[in-house]
Structures are given as C-alpha cells and as structure tokens.
Amino acid sequence: MATKGTGRYGRDVLAGDWRLPRKGAVREVALSRDLVVEDADEAFCGAVVTWDRSSVTLEDRAGRRRVFDLGPAAFLLDGRPVTLVRPAPAPRGPLRSASGSVAVPGAAARTARESRIYVEGAHDAELVEKVWGHDLRVEGIAVEFLEGVDDLPSIVADFSPGPGRRLGVLVDHLVPGSKESRIAERVRGEHVLVAGHPYVDVWQAVRPGAVGIGAWPEVPRGRPWKEGVVEALGWRLETGEAWRRILGSVRTYADLEPSLLGRVEELIDFVTGPHPDELRDPSSGRGAHP
C-alpha cells in the first residue's frame, strides 16, 4: 500500500505538474493523422483526425470526437506524457505557396489592378484567400464577394469590364439548367469570365478526408444545407463554428477538390493575362509577370 502523500501525484499535487518527467523534459511528438494518444486527464483516448494552430481533434473507437488545446505535456503516448506539436515543414526545391505555385518570400503586395475576382460568399472568399492569397497579392488581384448571383448582371454593368479591366466570377452550383448557369450566360463576354464548381456550397469543395469525415452527407431537399450537414455529422456547433473547423483543416491545394482548383486557377489566369491588343503593343508593359 502506498504511503500517504506519495504515489502518482507525489507529495504535493499543487507543487508542480505530475505529468512532467523528473528531469523536466517532455518529448515532443509531431502531429500526424491516425496517431493515437490519450489526453493527460485520461478521460479520452482517440486518433488524431485534424489540427490547427492551437488545438487537435481526436476520434475514439465509437466515432466520438473531441477537441483539445495543444499544450505542454497535455497528452499521453504509450502511457508517457508528450507535447504534441505541428509537423515542421520540409520543403524540397523552391518554396511553394498553399496553391502549389512558387512562392516569392518577402514580396510586397503589388498595386491592385483594375481587374477583379468576385466570389459568391464570405466563406468562398476566405477559402480563396487561404489557398491563393499569396498568388493574388503578388499579382495585385483583389477578391470581393457577392451576396448571391441574382444581382450579378447589374454588378457586371456597374463594373464596366473592358481591356485591362477584366472581371472573373466564381459561382457555386454552376451546373446545366440551374439558375446560376442561366445568369452566368447573361453576363459572360470577352472581358467577363464566369466559372464555377458543381457543389451546393463551397464547404463541399473541401475534401472530406481533410475534414476527417468519410463523405459529405446528403441533405434532404428543403432543409437548410449547412444546418443539415452539421446535424448529420453530429457536430455540436453553430454553422459559423463549423466553417472555422472546416477552413482550419485546409492547409494546401491538396485539401481541395479538383473541380474548385481548376476553376480558381482559370479565373486567376484570365484576370492577370494580357489582352490580345496588349500583346501586340510592347509599350503596354503587360505580360512580364509570372
């Protein structure tokens, strides 16, 4: 029988952290998907499914998930305290941006061009910024968001597209026969490109595996899509919190579906590419950027 005041917690629980080894050194372990750890309070054990700068999500054998803060000696691995840390990047060759393009470290943002890219909502804008933000700043392209596509014809008219003033528009659910496709046909032109992905919402353009789910759930017609997804996944979160979790799981272009990647790259190429007349006029100064 252990002597009173000894045992797991030592002589004084408040005198220090029992999780720290006697020499005070705690092993750091890089986060990786499927790494199985236990929180230091031994209340939850699960595999790592995703993480961000300050927290990690674990999933137990029953499929239950919990989010924990990353902190010193906050977890147990094989019964021993460890500090989980984000894996260090190991770039090979040229430094790459989140979009996969060659990054330009320390480059100042280019003076904004007159050309613009419009996206359909705030979530779309945040996702584009996270993956393509570096590229867009280098190119001097601003991204603005619409509240929907219904007002797109008047917005395009107010923008007054023309040579050196192109407009690219990213639209959700751009499929044949949809309302979005009919509106897109009304505004497309030489200086206006409308491109889109087939998903009801940009959430679906994030690969399910990046979020730690098997697939995006089907939501019955008539049910608000975001609320239906959160409910079907069993997340006890508001839709805004759910989006922060989804966005936090995106680190590079590899976490996005090709159907979104191709369309955004197409729009960037369109608004940054020189007009045919400018190619014939060497004094224009265009066409020298990457």
Coordinates of C-alpha atoms in Angstrom, one line a residue:
M1 CA 0.0 0.0 0.0
A2 CA 1.4 3.4 -1.0
T3 CA 2.4 5.7 1.8
K4 CA 0.1 8.7 2.3
G5 CA 1.2 11.6 0.3
T6 CA 3.1 9.5 -2.3
G7 CA 2.0 7.8 -5.4
R8 CA 1.1 9.1 -8.8
Y9 CA 0.8 12.8 -7.7
G10 CA 3.9 13.0 -5.5
R11 CA 3.9 14.7 -2.1
D12 CA 2.1 17.8 -3.1
V13 CA -0.3 18.0 -6.1
L14 CA -0.1 21.8 -6.2
A15 CA 3.7 21.9 -6.1
G16 CA 4.2 21.0 -9.7
D17 CA 2.9 19.2 -12.8
W18 CA 2.8 15.4 -12.2
R19 CA 2.9 14.9 -16.0
L20 CA 6.4 16.3 -16.3
P21 CA 9.2 13.7 -16.0
R22 CA 11.5 14.2 -13.1
K23 CA 14.2 15.8 -15.2
G24 CA 11.6 18.3 -16.6
A25 CA 12.0 17.2 -20.2
V26 CA 8.9 16.2 -22.2
R27 CA 9.2 14.5 -25.5
E28 CA 7.7 16.4 -28.4
V29 CA 5.8 14.4 -31.0
A30 CA 4.8 15.7 -34.4
L31 CA 1.1 15.5 -35.1
S32 CA 0.0 13.1 -37.8
R33 CA -3.3 11.7 -38.8
D34 CA -4.2 8.4 -37.0
L35 CA -1.7 9.0 -34.2
V36 CA -3.4 7.5 -31.1
V37 CA -3.0 9.5 -27.9
E38 CA -4.8 10.0 -24.6
D39 CA -5.5 13.3 -23.0
A40 CA -3.5 13.8 -19.8
D41 CA -6.5 13.6 -17.6
E42 CA -7.1 10.1 -19.0
A43 CA -10.7 10.9 -19.9
F44 CA -10.5 10.4 -23.6
C45 CA -8.4 8.3 -26.0
G46 CA -8.5 8.6 -29.7
A47 CA -6.8 9.0 -33.1
V48 CA -5.8 12.4 -34.5
V49 CA -8.1 13.4 -37.3
T50 CA -7.2 17.1 -37.8
W51 CA -5.5 20.0 -36.1
D52 CA -4.9 23.7 -36.3
R53 CA -2.5 26.2 -34.7
S54 CA -3.9 25.8 -31.2
S55 CA -6.0 22.6 -31.0
V56 CA -6.3 19.0 -32.1
T57 CA -9.3 16.8 -32.8
L58 CA -9.3 13.2 -31.6
E59 CA -11.8 10.5 -32.5
D60 CA -12.3 7.4 -30.4
R61 CA -13.3 3.9 -31.4
A62 CA -17.0 4.8 -31.2
G63 CA -16.6 7.6 -33.6
R64 CA -17.0 10.3 -31.0
R65 CA -14.8 13.4 -31.4
R66 CA -13.4 15.9 -29.0
V67 CA -11.3 19.0 -29.5
F68 CA -8.3 19.6 -27.1
D69 CA -6.0 22.5 -26.7
L70 CA -2.3 21.9 -27.7
G71 CA -0.1 22.5 -24.6
P72 CA 2.9 21.2 -22.8
A73 CA 2.6 17.6 -21.6
A74 CA -1.1 17.7 -22.5
F75 CA -1.3 14.1 -23.8
L76 CA -0.1 10.6 -23.1
L77 CA 1.5 8.4 -25.7
D78 CA 2.0 4.8 -24.6
G79 CA 1.4 5.9 -21.1
R80 CA 4.1 8.6 -21.1
P81 CA 3.5 12.4 -21.2
V82 CA 4.2 14.1 -24.6
T83 CA 3.8 17.5 -26.1
L84 CA 2.1 17.4 -29.5
V85 CA 3.4 19.9 -32.0
R86 CA 2.6 20.7 -35.6
P87 CA 4.9 18.9 -38.0
A88 CA 7.7 21.1 -39.3
P89 CA 7.6 21.8 -43.0
A90 CA 10.3 20.1 -45.0
P91 CA 10.3 22.0 -48.3
R92 CA 12.2 20.5 -51.2
G93 CA 13.3 22.7 -54.1
P94 CA 11.6 26.0 -54.5
L95 CA 9.4 27.2 -51.6
R96 CA 5.7 26.7 -52.6
S97 CA 2.7 28.7 -51.6
A98 CA -0.5 26.9 -50.4
S99 CA -1.7 26.9 -54.0
G100 CA 1.4 24.9 -55.1
S101 CA 2.9 27.9 -57.1
V102 CA 6.4 29.1 -56.5
A103 CA 6.3 31.4 -53.5
V104 CA 8.0 34.8 -53.5
P105 CA 9.2 35.3 -49.9
G106 CA 9.1 38.9 -48.7
A107 CA 7.4 40.1 -51.8
A108 CA 5.4 43.3 -51.3
A109 CA 1.8 43.2 -52.5
R110 CA 1.5 44.6 -56.0
T111 CA -0.5 47.7 -56.6
A112 CA -4.1 46.5 -57.2
R113 CA -5.1 46.0 -60.8
E114 CA -8.4 47.2 -62.1
S115 CA -9.3 43.6 -62.8
R116 CA -11.2 41.8 -60.0
I117 CA -12.4 38.4 -59.0
Y118 CA -15.8 38.1 -57.4
V119 CA -16.9 35.1 -55.3
E120 CA -20.4 34.2 -54.1
G121 CA -20.0 34.5 -50.4
A122 CA -17.7 35.2 -47.4
H123 CA -16.8 31.5 -47.0
D124 CA -15.7 31.3 -50.6
A125 CA -13.6 34.5 -50.2
E126 CA -11.9 33.1 -47.0
L127 CA -11.1 29.8 -48.8
V128 CA -9.7 31.5 -51.8
E129 CA -7.6 33.8 -49.6
K130 CA -6.2 30.9 -47.6
V131 CA -5.0 28.9 -50.6
W132 CA -4.4 31.6 -53.3
G133 CA -3.8 34.7 -51.1
H134 CA -0.1 34.8 -51.8
D135 CA -0.5 34.5 -55.5
L136 CA -3.2 37.1 -55.6
R137 CA -1.2 39.7 -53.7
V138 CA 1.8 39.1 -55.9
E139 CA -0.4 39.6 -58.9
G140 CA -2.3 42.6 -57.4
I141 CA -5.7 41.0 -57.8
A142 CA -8.4 41.9 -55.2
V143 CA -11.2 39.4 -54.3
E144 CA -14.6 40.6 -53.4
F145 CA -17.7 38.7 -52.5
L146 CA -21.3 38.8 -53.7
E147 CA -24.4 38.1 -51.5
G148 CA -25.6 35.9 -54.3
V149 CA -25.8 35.7 -58.1
D150 CA -29.2 37.3 -58.6
D151 CA -27.7 40.8 -58.8
L152 CA -24.7 39.7 -61.0
P153 CA -26.0 41.4 -64.2
S154 CA -26.2 44.8 -62.5
I155 CA -22.9 44.3 -60.7
V156 CA -21.2 43.5 -64.0
A157 CA -22.8 46.5 -65.7
D158 CA -21.6 48.8 -62.8
F159 CA -18.1 47.3 -63.1
S160 CA -17.9 48.2 -66.8
P161 CA -15.4 45.5 -67.9
G162 CA -13.0 46.2 -70.8
P163 CA -9.4 45.8 -71.9
G164 CA -7.2 45.9 -68.8
R165 CA -10.3 45.7 -66.6
R166 CA -11.4 42.1 -66.6
L167 CA -13.9 40.5 -64.2
G168 CA -13.8 36.9 -63.1
V169 CA -16.7 35.4 -61.1
L170 CA -16.7 32.2 -59.1
V171 CA -20.2 30.7 -58.7
D172 CA -21.5 27.9 -56.5
H173 CA -23.7 25.2 -58.1
L174 CA -22.9 26.1 -61.7
V175 CA -24.5 23.1 -63.4
P176 CA -26.5 22.9 -66.6
G177 CA -30.1 24.1 -66.2
S178 CA -29.5 25.8 -62.8
K179 CA -30.5 29.3 -62.0
E180 CA -26.8 30.1 -61.7
S181 CA -26.0 28.8 -65.2
R182 CA -28.7 30.9 -66.7
I183 CA -27.5 34.1 -65.0
A184 CA -23.9 33.3 -66.0
E185 CA -24.9 33.1 -69.7
R186 CA -26.3 36.6 -69.5
V187 CA -23.1 38.2 -68.3
R188 CA -20.3 36.2 -70.0
G189 CA -18.3 38.1 -72.5
E190 CA -14.8 38.9 -73.8
H191 CA -13.8 40.6 -70.6
V192 CA -16.0 38.7 -68.2
L193 CA -15.4 35.0 -67.3
V194 CA -17.9 33.1 -65.0
A195 CA -16.6 29.8 -63.7
G196 CA -18.0 27.6 -61.0
H197 CA -18.0 24.3 -59.2
P198 CA -20.9 21.9 -59.1
Y199 CA -21.4 21.9 -55.3
V200 CA -24.4 23.4 -53.4
D201 CA -21.9 25.1 -51.1
V202 CA -18.2 25.7 -51.1
W203 CA -17.9 23.5 -48.0
Q204 CA -18.2 20.5 -50.3
A205 CA -15.2 21.7 -52.3
V206 CA -13.0 20.7 -49.3
R207 CA -12.0 17.1 -49.5
P208 CA -13.9 15.0 -46.8
G209 CA -10.7 13.3 -45.8
A210 CA -9.1 16.7 -44.9
V211 CA -12.0 17.4 -42.5
G212 CA -11.8 13.9 -41.1
I213 CA -15.1 12.6 -42.5
G214 CA -15.8 9.8 -44.9
A215 CA -18.1 11.9 -47.2
W216 CA -20.3 15.0 -47.1
P217 CA -23.8 13.9 -46.0
E218 CA -26.8 14.2 -48.2
V219 CA -29.2 16.8 -47.0
P220 CA -32.9 16.4 -47.8
R221 CA -34.4 19.0 -50.2
G222 CA -36.0 21.9 -48.3
R223 CA -33.6 21.6 -45.3
P224 CA -31.1 24.4 -45.0
W225 CA -27.9 22.8 -46.3
K226 CA -25.3 23.9 -43.7
E227 CA -27.6 23.2 -40.8
G228 CA -28.4 19.8 -42.2
V229 CA -24.7 18.9 -42.7
V230 CA -23.8 19.9 -39.1
E231 CA -26.7 17.9 -37.7
A232 CA -25.9 14.8 -39.9
L233 CA -22.2 14.9 -38.8
G234 CA -23.2 15.1 -35.1
W235 CA -21.2 18.3 -34.6
R236 CA -22.5 20.4 -31.7
L237 CA -21.5 23.6 -33.4
E238 CA -23.1 26.6 -34.9
T239 CA -22.6 26.8 -38.7
G240 CA -20.1 29.6 -38.3
E241 CA -18.1 27.5 -35.9
A242 CA -18.4 24.5 -38.2
W243 CA -16.9 26.6 -41.1
R244 CA -14.0 27.7 -38.9
R245 CA -13.3 24.0 -38.2
I246 CA -13.5 23.1 -41.9
L247 CA -11.4 26.1 -43.0
G248 CA -8.8 25.2 -40.3
S249 CA -8.4 21.7 -41.9
V250 CA -7.3 23.2 -45.2
R251 CA -3.6 23.7 -45.5
T252 CA -2.8 23.4 -49.2
Y253 CA -4.5 23.0 -52.5
A254 CA -4.3 19.2 -51.9
D255 CA -7.1 19.5 -49.4
L256 CA -9.5 20.9 -52.1
E257 CA -11.4 19.1 -54.9
P258 CA -10.0 19.5 -58.4
S259 CA -13.3 20.9 -59.6
L260 CA -12.7 24.0 -57.5
L261 CA -8.9 24.1 -58.0
G262 CA -9.2 24.3 -61.8
R263 CA -11.9 27.0 -61.8
V264 CA -10.0 29.3 -59.5
E265 CA -6.7 28.9 -61.4
E266 CA -8.7 29.6 -64.6
L267 CA -10.1 32.8 -63.2
I268 CA -6.6 34.0 -62.0
D269 CA -5.1 33.3 -65.4
F270 CA -8.0 35.2 -67.0
V271 CA -7.8 38.4 -64.9
T272 CA -3.9 38.5 -65.0
G273 CA -3.3 37.6 -68.6
P274 CA -2.7 40.3 -71.1
H275 CA -5.3 41.3 -73.6
P276 CA -4.5 40.4 -77.3
D277 CA -4.2 44.1 -78.1
E278 CA -1.6 44.5 -75.3
L279 CA 0.4 41.6 -76.6
R280 CA 0.8 43.5 -79.9
D281 CA 1.8 46.7 -78.1
P282 CA 5.2 46.4 -76.5
S283 CA 4.7 49.7 -74.7
S284 CA 1.9 48.3 -72.6
G285 CA 4.3 46.8 -70.1
R286 CA 2.0 43.8 -69.6
G287 CA 2.8 40.2 -69.8
A288 CA 6.1 40.3 -67.9
H289 CA 4.7 38.9 -64.6
P290 CA 4.8 35.1 -64.0

